[in-house]
mmCIF file of C-alpha atoms in Angstrom:
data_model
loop_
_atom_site.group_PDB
_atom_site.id
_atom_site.type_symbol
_atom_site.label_atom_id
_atom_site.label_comp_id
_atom_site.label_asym_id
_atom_site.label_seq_id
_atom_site.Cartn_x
_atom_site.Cartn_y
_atom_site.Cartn_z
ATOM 1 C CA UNK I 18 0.000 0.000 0.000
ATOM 2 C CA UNK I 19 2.417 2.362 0.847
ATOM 3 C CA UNK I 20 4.656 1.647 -2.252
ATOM 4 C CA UNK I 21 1.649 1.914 -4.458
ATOM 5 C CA UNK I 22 0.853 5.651 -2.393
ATOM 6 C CA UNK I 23 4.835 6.884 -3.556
ATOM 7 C CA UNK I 24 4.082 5.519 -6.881
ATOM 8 C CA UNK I 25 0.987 7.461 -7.023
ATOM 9 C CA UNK I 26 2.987 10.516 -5.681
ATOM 10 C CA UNK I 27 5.917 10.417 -7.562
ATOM 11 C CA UNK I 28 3.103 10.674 -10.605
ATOM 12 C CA UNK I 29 1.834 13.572 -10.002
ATOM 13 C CA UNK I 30 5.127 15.564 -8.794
ATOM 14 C CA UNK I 31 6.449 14.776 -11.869
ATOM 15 C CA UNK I 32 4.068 15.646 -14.489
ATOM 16 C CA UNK I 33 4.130 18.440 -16.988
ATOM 17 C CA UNK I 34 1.569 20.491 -19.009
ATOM 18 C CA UNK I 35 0.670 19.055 -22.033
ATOM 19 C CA UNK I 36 -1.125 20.756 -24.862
ATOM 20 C CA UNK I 37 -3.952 17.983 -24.799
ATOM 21 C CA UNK I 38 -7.012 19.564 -27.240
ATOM 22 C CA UNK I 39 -8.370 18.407 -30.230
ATOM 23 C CA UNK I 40 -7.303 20.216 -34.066
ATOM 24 C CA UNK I 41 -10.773 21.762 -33.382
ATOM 25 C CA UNK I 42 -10.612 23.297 -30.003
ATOM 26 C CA UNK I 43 -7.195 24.078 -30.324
ATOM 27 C CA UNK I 44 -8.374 25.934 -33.512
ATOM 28 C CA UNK I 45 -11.042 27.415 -32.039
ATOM 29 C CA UNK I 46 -9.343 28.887 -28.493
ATOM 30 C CA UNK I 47 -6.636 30.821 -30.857
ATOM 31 C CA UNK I 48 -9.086 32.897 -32.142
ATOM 32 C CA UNK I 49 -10.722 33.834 -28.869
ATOM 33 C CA UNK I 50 -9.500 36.647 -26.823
ATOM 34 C CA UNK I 51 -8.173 35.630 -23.434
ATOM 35 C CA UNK I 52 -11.114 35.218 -21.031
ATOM 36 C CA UNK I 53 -13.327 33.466 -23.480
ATOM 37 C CA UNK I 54 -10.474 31.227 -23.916
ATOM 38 C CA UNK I 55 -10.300 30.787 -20.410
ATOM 39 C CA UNK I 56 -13.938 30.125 -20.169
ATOM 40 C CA UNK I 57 -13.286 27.180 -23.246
ATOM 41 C CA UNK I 58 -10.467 25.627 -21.486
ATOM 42 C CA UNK I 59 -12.716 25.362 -18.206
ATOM 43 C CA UNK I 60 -15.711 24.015 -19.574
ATOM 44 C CA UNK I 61 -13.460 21.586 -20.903
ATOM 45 C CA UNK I 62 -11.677 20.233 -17.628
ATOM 46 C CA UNK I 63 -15.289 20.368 -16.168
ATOM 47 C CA UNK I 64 -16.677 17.873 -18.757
ATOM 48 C CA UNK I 65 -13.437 15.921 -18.079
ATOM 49 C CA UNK I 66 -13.593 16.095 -14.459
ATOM 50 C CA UNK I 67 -17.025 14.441 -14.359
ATOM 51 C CA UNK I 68 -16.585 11.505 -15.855
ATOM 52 C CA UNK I 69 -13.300 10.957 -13.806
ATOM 53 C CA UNK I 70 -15.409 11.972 -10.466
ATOM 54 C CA UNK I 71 -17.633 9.302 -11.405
ATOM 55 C CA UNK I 72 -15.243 6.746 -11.866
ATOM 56 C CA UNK I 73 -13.280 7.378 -8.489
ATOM 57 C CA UNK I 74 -16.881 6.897 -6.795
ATOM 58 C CA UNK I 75 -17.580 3.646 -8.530
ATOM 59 C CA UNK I 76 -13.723 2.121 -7.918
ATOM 60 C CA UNK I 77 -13.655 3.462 -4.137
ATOM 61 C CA UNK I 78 -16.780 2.179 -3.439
ATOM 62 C CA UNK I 79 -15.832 -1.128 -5.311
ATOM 63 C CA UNK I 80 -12.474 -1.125 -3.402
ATOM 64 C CA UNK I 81 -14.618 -0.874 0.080
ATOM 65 C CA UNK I 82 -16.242 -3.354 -0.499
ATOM 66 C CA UNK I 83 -13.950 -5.502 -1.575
ATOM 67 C CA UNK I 84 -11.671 -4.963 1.369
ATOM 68 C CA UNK I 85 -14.805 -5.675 3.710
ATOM 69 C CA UNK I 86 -15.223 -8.982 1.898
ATOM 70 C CA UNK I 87 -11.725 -10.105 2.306
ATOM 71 C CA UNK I 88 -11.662 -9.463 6.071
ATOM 72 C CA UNK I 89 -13.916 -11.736 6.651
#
């Protein structure tokens, strides 16, 4: 557990920013001005983030009860 918690650590200290839009939106947020290209760029990490909120739920609530089962 705790090797898998550095792993996990180690992750995120070392990651970069990445330009990671599509041709489109990439397209798109150059010809904005600056706060409507903010505005783009957040509605896009809060369409991202749900999905990935989701997902935690589901495999945290998996994981519980999966640890429950094998205590007993």
């Amino acid at each position: 557990m705790r090797q898998c918690l550095a792993l996990i650590t180690l992750f995120l200290l070392l990651t970069t920013a990445a330009p990671a839009q599509c041709v489109v939106c990439t397209k798109t947020a150059s010809e904005l001005d600056d706060s409507s290209a903010k505005g783009l760029n957040g509605g896009i990490i809060y369409l991202a983030a749900i999905p990935l909120v989701l997902m935690g739920t589901v495999g945290y609530i998996w994981w519980k009860q999966n640890r429950n089962i094998s205590r007993h």
